[in-house]
mmCIF file with all atom_site columns, C-alpha atoms in Angstrom:
data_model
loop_
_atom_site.group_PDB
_atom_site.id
_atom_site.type_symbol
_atom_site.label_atom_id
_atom_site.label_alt_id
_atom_site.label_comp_id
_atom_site.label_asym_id
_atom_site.label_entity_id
_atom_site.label_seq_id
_atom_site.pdbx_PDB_ins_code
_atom_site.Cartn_x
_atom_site.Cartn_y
_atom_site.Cartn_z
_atom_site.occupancy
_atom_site.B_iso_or_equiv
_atom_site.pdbx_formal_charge
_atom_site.auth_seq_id
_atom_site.auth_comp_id
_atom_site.auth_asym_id
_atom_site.auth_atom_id
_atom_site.pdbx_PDB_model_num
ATOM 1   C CA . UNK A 1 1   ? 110.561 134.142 89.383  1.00 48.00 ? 1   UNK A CA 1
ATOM 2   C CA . UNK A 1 2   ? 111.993 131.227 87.760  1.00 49.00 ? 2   UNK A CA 1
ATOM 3   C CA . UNK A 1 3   ? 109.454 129.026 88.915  1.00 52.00 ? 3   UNK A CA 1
ATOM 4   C CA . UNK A 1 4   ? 106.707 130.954 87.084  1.00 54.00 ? 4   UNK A CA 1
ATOM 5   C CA . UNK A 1 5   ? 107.918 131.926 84.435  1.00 53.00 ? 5   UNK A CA 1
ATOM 6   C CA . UNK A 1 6   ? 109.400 128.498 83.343  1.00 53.00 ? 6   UNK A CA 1
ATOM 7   C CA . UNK A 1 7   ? 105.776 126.810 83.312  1.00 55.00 ? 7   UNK A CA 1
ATOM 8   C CA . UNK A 1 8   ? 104.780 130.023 81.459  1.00 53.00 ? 8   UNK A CA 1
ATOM 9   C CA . UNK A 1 9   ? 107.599 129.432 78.286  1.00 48.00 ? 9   UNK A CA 1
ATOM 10  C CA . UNK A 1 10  ? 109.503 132.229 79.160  1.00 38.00 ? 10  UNK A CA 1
ATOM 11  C CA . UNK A 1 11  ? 112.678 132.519 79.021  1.00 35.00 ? 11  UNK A CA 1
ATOM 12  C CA . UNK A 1 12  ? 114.601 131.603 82.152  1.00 37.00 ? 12  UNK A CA 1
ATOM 13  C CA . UNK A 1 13  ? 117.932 130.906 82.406  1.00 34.00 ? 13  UNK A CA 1
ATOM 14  C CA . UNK A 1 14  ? 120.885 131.472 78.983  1.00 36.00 ? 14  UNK A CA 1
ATOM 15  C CA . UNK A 1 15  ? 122.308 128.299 77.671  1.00 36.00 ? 15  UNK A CA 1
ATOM 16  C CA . UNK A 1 16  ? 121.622 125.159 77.185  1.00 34.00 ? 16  UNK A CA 1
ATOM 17  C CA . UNK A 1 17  ? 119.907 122.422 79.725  1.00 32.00 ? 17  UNK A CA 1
ATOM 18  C CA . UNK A 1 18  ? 121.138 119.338 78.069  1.00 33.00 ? 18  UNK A CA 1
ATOM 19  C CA . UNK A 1 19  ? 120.762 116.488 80.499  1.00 32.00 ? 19  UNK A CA 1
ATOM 20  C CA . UNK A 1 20  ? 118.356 113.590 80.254  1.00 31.00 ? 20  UNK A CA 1
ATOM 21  C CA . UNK A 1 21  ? 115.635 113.604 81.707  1.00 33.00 ? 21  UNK A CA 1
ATOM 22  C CA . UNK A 1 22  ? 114.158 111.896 84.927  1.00 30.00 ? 22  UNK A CA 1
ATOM 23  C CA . UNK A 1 23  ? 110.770 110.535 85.619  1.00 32.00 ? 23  UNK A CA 1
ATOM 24  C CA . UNK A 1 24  ? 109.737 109.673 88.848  1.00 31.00 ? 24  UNK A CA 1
ATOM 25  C CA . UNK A 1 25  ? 106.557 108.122 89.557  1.00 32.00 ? 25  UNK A CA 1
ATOM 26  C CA . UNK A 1 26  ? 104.226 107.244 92.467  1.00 31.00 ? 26  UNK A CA 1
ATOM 27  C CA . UNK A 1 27  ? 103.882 103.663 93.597  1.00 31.00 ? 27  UNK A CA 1
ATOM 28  C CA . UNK A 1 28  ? 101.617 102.327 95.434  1.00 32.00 ? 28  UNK A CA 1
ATOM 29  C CA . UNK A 1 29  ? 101.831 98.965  97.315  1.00 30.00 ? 29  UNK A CA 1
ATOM 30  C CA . UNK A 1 30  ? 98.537  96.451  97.370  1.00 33.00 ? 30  UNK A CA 1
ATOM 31  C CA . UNK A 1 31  ? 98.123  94.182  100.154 1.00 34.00 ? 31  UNK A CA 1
ATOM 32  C CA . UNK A 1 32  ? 95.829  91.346  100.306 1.00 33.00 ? 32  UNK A CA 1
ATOM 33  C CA . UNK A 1 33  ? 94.994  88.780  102.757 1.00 31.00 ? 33  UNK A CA 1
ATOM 34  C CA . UNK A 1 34  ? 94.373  84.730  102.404 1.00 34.00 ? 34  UNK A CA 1
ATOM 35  C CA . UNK A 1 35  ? 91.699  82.520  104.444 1.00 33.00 ? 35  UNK A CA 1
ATOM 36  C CA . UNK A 1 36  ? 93.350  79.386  104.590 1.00 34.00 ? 36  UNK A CA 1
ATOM 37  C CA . UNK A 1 37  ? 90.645  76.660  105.399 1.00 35.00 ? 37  UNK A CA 1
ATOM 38  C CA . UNK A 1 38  ? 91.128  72.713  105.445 1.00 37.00 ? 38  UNK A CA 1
ATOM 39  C CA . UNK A 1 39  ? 88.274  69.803  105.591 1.00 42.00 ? 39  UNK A CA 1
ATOM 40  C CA . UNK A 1 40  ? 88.434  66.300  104.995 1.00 40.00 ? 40  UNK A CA 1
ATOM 41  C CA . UNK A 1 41  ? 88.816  64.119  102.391 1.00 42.00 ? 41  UNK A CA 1
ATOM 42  C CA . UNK A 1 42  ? 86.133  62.345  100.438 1.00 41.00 ? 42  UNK A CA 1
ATOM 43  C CA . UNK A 1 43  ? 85.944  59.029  102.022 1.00 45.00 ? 43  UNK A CA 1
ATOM 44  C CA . UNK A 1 44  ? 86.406  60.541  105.608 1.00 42.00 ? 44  UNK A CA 1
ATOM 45  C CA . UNK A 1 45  ? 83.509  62.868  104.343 1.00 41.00 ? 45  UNK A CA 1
ATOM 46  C CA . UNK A 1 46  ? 80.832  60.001  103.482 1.00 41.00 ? 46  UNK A CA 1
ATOM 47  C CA . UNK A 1 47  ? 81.782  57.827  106.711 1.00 42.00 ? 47  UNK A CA 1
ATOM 48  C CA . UNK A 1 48  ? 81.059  61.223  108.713 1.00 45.00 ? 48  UNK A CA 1
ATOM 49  C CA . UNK A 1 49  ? 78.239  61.623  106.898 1.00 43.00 ? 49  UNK A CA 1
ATOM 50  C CA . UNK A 1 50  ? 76.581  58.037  107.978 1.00 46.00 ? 50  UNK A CA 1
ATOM 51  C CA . UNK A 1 51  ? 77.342  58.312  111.243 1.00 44.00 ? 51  UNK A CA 1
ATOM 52  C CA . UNK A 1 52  ? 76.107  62.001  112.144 1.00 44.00 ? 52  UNK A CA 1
ATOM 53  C CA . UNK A 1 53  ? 74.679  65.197  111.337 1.00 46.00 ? 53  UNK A CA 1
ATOM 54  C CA . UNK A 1 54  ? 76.917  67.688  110.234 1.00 46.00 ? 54  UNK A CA 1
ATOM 55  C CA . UNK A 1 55  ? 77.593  70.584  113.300 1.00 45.00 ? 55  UNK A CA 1
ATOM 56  C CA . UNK A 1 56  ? 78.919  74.420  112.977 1.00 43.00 ? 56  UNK A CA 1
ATOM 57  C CA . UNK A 1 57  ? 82.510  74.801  113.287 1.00 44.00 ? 57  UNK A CA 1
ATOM 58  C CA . UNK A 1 58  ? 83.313  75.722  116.537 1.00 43.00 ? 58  UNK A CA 1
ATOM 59  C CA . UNK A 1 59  ? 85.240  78.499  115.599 1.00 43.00 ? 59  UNK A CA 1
ATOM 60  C CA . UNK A 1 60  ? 82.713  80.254  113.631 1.00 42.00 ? 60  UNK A CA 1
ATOM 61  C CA . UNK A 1 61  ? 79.061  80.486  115.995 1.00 43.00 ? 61  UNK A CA 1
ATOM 62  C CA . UNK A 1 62  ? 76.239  79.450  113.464 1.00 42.00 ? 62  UNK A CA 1
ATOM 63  C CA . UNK A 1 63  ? 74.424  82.712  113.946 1.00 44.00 ? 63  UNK A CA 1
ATOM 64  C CA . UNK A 1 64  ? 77.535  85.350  113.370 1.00 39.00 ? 64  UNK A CA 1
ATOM 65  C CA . UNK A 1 65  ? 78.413  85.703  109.020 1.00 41.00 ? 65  UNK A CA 1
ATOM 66  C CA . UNK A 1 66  ? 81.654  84.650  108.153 1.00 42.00 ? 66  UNK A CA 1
ATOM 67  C CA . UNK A 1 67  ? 82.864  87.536  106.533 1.00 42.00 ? 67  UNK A CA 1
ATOM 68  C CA . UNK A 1 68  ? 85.386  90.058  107.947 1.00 41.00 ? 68  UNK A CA 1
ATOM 69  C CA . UNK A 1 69  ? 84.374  93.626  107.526 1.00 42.00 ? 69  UNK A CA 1
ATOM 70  C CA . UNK A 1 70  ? 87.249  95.327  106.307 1.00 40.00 ? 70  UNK A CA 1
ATOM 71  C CA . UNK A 1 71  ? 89.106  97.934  108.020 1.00 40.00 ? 71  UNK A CA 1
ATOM 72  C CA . UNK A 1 72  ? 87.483  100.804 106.703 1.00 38.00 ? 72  UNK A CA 1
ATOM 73  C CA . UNK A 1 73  ? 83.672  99.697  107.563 1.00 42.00 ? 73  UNK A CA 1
ATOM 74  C CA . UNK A 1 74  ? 85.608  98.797  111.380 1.00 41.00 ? 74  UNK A CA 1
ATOM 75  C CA . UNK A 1 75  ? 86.274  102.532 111.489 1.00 39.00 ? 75  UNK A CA 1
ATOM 76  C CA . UNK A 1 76  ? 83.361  104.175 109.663 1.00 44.00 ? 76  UNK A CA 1
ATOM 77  C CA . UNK A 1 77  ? 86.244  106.463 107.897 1.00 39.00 ? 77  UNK A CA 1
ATOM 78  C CA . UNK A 1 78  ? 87.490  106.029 104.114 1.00 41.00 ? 78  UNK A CA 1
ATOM 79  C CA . UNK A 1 79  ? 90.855  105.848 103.304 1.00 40.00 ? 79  UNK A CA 1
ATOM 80  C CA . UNK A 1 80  ? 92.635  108.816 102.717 1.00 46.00 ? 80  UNK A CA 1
ATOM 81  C CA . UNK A 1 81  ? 94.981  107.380 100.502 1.00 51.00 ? 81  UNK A CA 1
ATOM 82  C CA . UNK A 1 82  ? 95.631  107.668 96.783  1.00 58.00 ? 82  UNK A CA 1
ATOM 83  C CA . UNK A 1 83  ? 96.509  104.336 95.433  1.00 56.00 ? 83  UNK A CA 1
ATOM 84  C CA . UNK A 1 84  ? 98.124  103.624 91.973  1.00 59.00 ? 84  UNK A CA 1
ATOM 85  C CA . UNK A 1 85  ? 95.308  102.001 90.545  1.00 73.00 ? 85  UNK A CA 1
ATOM 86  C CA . UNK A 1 86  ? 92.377  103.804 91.396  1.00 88.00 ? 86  UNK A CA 1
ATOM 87  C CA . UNK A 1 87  ? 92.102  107.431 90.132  1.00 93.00 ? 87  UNK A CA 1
ATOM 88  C CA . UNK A 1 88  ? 91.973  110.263 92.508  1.00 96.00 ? 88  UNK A CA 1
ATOM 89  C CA . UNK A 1 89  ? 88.819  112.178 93.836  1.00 97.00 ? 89  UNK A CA 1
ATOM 90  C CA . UNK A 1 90  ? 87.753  115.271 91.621  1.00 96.00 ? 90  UNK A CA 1
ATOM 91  C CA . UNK A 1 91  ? 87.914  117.865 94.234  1.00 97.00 ? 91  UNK A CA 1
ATOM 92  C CA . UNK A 1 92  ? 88.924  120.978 95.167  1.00 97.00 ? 92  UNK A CA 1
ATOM 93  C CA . UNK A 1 93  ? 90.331  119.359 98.388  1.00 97.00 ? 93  UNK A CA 1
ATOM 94  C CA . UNK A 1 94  ? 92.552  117.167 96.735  1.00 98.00 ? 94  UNK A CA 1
ATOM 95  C CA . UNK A 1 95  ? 93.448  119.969 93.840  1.00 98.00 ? 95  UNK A CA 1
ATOM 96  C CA . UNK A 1 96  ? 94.889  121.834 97.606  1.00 98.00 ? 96  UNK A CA 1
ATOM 97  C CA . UNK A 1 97  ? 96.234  118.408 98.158  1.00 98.00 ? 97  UNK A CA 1
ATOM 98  C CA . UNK A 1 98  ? 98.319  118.408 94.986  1.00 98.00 ? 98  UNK A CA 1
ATOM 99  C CA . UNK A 1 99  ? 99.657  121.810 95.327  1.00 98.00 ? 99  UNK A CA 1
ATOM 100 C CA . UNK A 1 100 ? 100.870 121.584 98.607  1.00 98.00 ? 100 UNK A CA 1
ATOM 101 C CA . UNK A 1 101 ? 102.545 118.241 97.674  1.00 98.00 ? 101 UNK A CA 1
ATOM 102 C CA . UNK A 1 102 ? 104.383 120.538 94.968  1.00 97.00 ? 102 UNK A CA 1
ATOM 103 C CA . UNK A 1 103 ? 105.042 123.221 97.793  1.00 97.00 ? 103 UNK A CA 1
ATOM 104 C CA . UNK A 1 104 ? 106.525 120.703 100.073 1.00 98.00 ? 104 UNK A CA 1
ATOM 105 C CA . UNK A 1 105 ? 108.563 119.483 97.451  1.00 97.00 ? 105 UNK A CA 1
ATOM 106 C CA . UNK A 1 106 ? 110.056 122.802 96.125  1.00 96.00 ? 106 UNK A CA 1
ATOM 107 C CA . UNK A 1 107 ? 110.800 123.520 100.256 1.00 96.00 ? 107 UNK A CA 1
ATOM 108 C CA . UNK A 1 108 ? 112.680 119.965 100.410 1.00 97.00 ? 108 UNK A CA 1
ATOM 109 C CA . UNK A 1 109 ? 114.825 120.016 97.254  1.00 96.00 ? 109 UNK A CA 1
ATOM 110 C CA . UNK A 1 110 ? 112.647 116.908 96.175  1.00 97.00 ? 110 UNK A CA 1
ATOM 111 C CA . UNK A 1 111 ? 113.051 117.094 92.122  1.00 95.00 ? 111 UNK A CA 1
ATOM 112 C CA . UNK A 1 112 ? 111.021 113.850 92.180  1.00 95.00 ? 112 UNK A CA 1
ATOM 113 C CA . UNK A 1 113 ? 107.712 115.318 93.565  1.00 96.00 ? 113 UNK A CA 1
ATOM 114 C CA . UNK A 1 114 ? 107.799 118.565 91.632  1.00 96.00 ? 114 UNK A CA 1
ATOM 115 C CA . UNK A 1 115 ? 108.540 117.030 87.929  1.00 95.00 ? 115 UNK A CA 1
ATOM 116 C CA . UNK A 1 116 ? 105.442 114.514 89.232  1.00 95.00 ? 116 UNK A CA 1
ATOM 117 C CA . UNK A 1 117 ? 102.881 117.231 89.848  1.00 96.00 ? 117 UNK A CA 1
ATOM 118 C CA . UNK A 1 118 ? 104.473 119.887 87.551  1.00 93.00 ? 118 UNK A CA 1
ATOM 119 C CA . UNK A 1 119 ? 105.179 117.205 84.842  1.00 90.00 ? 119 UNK A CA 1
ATOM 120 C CA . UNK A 1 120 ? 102.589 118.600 82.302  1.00 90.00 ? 120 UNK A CA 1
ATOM 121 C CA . UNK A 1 121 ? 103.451 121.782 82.762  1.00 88.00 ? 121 UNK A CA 1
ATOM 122 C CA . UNK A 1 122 ? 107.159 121.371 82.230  1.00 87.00 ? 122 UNK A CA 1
ATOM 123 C CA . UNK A 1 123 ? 106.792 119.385 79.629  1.00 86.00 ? 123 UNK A CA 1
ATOM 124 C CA . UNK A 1 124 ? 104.976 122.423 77.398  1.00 86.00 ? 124 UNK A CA 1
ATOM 125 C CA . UNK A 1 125 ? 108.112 124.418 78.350  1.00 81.00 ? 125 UNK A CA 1
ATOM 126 C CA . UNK A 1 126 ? 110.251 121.649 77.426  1.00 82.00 ? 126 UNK A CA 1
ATOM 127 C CA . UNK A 1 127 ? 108.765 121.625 74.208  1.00 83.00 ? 127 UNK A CA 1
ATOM 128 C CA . UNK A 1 128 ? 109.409 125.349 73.552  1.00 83.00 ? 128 UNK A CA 1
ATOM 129 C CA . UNK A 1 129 ? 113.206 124.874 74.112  1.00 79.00 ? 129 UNK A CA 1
ATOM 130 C CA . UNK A 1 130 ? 113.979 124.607 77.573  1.00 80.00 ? 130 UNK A CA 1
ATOM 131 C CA . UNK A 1 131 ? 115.768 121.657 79.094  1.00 84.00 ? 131 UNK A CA 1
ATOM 132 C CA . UNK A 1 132 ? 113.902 118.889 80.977  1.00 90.00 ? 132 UNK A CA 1
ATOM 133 C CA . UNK A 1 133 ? 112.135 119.116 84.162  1.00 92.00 ? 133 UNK A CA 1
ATOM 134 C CA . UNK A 1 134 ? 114.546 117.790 86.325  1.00 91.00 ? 134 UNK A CA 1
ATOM 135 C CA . UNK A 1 135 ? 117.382 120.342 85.057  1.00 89.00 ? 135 UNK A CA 1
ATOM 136 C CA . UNK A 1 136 ? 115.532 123.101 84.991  1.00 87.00 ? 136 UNK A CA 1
ATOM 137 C CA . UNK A 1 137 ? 114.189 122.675 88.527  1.00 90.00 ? 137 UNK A CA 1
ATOM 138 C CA . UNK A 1 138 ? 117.615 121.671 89.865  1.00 90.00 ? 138 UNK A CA 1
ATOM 139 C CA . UNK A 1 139 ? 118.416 125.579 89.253  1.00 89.00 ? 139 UNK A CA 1
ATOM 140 C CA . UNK A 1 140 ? 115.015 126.303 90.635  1.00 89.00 ? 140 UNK A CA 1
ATOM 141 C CA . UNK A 1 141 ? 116.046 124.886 93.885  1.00 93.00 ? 141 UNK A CA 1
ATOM 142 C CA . UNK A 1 142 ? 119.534 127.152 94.004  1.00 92.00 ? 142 UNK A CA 1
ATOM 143 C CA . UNK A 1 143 ? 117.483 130.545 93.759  1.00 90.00 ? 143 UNK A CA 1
ATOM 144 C CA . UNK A 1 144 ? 115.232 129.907 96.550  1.00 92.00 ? 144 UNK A CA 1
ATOM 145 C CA . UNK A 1 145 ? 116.475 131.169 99.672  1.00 93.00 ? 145 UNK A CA 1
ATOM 146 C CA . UNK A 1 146 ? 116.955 128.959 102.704 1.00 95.00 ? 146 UNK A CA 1
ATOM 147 C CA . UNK A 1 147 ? 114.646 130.863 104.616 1.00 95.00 ? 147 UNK A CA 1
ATOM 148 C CA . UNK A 1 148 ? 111.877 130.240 101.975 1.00 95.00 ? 148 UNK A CA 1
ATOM 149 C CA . UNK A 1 149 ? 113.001 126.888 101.058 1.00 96.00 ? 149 UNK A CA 1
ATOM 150 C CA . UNK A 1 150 ? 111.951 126.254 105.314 1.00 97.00 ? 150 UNK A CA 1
ATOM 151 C CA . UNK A 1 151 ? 108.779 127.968 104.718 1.00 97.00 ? 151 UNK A CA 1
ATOM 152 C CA . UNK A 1 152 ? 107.797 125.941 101.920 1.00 97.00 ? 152 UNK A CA 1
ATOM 153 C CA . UNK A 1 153 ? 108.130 123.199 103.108 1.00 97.00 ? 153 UNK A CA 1
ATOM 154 C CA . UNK A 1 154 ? 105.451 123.727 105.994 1.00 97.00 ? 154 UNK A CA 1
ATOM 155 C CA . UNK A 1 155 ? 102.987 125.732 104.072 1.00 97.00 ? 155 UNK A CA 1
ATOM 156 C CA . UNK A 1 156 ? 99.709  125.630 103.458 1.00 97.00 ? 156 UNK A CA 1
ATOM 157 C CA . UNK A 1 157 ? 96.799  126.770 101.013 1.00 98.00 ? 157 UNK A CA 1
ATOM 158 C CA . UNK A 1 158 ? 93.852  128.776 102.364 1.00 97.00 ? 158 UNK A CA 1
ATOM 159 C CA . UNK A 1 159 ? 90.952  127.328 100.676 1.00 97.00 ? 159 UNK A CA 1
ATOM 160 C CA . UNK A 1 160 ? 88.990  130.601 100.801 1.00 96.00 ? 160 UNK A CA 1
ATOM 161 C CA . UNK A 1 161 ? 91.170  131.719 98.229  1.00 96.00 ? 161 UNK A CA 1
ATOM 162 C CA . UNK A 1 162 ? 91.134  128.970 95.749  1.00 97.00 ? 162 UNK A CA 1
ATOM 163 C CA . UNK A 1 163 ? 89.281  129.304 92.453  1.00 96.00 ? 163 UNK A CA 1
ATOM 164 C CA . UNK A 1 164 ? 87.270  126.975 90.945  1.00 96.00 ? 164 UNK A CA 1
ATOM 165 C CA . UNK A 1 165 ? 86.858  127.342 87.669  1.00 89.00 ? 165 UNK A CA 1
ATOM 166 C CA . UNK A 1 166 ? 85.510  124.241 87.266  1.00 95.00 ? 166 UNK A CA 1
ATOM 167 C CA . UNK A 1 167 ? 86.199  120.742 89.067  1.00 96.00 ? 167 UNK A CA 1
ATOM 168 C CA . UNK A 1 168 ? 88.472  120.110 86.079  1.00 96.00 ? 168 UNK A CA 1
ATOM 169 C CA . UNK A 1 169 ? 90.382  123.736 86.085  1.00 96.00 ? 169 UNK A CA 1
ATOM 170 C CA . UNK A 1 170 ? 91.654  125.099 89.653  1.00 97.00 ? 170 UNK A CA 1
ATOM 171 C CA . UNK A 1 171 ? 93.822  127.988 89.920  1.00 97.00 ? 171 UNK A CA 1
ATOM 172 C CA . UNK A 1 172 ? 96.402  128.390 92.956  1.00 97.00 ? 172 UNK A CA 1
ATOM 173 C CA . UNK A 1 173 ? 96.548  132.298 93.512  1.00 96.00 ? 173 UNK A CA 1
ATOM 174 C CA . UNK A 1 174 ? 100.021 133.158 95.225  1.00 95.00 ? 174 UNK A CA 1
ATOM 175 C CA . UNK A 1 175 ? 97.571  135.056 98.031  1.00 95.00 ? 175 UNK A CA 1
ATOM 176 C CA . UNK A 1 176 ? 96.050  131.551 98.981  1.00 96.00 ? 176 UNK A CA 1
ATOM 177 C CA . UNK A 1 177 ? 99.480  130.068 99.621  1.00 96.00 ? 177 UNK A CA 1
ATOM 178 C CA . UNK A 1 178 ? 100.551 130.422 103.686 1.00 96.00 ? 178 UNK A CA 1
ATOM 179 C CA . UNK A 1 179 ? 103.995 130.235 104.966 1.00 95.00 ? 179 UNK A CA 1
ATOM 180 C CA . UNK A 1 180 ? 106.012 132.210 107.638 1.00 94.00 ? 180 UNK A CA 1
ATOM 181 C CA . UNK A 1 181 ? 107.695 133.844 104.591 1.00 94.00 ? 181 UNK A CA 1
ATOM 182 C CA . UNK A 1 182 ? 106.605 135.951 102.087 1.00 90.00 ? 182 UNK A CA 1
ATOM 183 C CA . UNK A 1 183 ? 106.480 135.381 98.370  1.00 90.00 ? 183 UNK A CA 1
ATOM 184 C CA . UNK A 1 184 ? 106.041 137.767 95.674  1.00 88.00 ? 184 UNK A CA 1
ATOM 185 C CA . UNK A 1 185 ? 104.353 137.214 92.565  1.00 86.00 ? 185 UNK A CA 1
ATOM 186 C CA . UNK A 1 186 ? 108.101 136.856 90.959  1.00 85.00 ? 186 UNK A CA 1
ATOM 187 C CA . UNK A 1 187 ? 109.297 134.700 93.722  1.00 83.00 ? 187 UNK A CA 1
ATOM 188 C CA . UNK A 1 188 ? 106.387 132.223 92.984  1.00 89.00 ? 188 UNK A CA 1
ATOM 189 C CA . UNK A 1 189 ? 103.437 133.128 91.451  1.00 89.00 ? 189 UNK A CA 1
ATOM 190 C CA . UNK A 1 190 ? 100.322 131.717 90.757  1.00 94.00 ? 190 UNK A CA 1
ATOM 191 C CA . UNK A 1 191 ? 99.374  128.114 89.017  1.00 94.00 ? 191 UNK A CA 1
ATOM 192 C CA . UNK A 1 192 ? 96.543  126.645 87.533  1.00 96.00 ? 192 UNK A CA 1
ATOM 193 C CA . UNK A 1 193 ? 96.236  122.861 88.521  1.00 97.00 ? 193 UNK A CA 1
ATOM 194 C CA . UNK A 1 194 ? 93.555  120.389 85.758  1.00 97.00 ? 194 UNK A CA 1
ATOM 195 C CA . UNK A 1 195 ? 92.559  117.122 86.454  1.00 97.00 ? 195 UNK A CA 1
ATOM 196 C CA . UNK A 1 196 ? 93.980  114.911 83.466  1.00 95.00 ? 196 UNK A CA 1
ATOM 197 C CA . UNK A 1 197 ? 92.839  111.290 83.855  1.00 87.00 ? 197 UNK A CA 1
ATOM 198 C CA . UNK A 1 198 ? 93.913  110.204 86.893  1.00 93.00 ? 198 UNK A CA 1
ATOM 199 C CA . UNK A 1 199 ? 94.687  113.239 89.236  1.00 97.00 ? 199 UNK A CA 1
ATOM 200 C CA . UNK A 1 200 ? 95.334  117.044 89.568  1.00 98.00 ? 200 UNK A CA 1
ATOM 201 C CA . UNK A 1 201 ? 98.887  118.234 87.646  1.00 97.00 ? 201 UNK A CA 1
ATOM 202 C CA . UNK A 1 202 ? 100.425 121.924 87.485  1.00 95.00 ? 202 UNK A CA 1
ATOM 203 C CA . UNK A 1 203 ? 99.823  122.868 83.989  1.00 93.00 ? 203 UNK A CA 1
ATOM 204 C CA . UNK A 1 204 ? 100.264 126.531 84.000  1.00 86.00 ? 204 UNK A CA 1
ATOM 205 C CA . UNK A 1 205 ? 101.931 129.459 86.026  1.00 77.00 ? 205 UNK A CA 1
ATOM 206 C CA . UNK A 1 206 ? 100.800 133.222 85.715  1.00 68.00 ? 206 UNK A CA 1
#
């Protein structure tokens, strides 16, 4: 299939893909949080002083710390998320992650999430003459069926089937992926995801 073959360098489709192309990234918003305190001023602070002994505030009991445990020591459970800045865990789990994210994508017509985790991998074809990512998938996406397109975009990988080459090399066989549909090995195929600095990316197809 298309899909395959056009992370393999084969050749895919006759003419030429000539349109710019698009790069979509993942953002991720930071929050953070201000105390606000207030106290006195220096005079007010030496007449206080003379007069009596300091006292805890009686918002804050003199026996309790005043830190706030954050929300994640509240619960006893990480966070789950990915954020921008920090890289992403080197697992197998989140390799599954990754691949189902492209999955999803391909089901949804979402060009933005497949050039993102197929972006290394389509750039290697890109550089053996076929057009950008976000051309070539856009014909991608018009020989899927709508009955697989559906399927896709609820499926899921069977990690009994993954292989781990090593934490830095996991391959995607097209008998791990599960959907109500079925896929062939020319429909989709199978992909080998690497961890490249920051997270897991689709750099081959068999």
């Amino acid at each position: 299939m298309i899909v395959r073959e056009f992370l393999m360098g084969s050749r895919l489709v006759e003419g030429n893909l000539m349109t710019s192309r698009a790069m979509v990234s993942v953002a991720a918003v930071s929050a953070c949080v201000a105390l606000l305190t207030c106290g006195c001023g220096p005079d007010e602070a030496k007449e206080d002083a003379g007069a009596k002994p300091s006292l805890p505030s009686a918002s804050t009991p003199a026996n309790v710390p005043s830190g706030t445990p954050s929300a994640s020591a509240a619960t006893g459970q990480p966070s789950a998320v990915v954020t921008a800045d920090l890289p992403a865990p080197r697992t197998k789990e989140r390799a599954i992650q990754r691949y189902e994210q492209y999955l999803h994508g391909l089901g949804r017509e979402d060009i933005g999430t497949v050039c993102e985790v197929a972006g290394p991998g389509a750039k290697k074809a890109e550089d053996q003459g076929f057009g950008p990512c976000t051309t070539t998938y856009a014909i991608v996406f018009q020989m899927i069926s709508p009955e697989q397109k559906k399927a896709l975009q609820t499926a899921t990988v069977d990690p009994q089937r993954v292989q781990v080459r090593t934490l830095d090399s996991i391959e995607m066989p097209l008998e791990a992926v599960r959907s109500s549909a079925t896929f062939s090995e020319e429909d989709l195929g199978s992909y080998v995801l690497e961890y490249l600095k920051d997270d897991y990316y689709i750099t081959d197809g068999k």
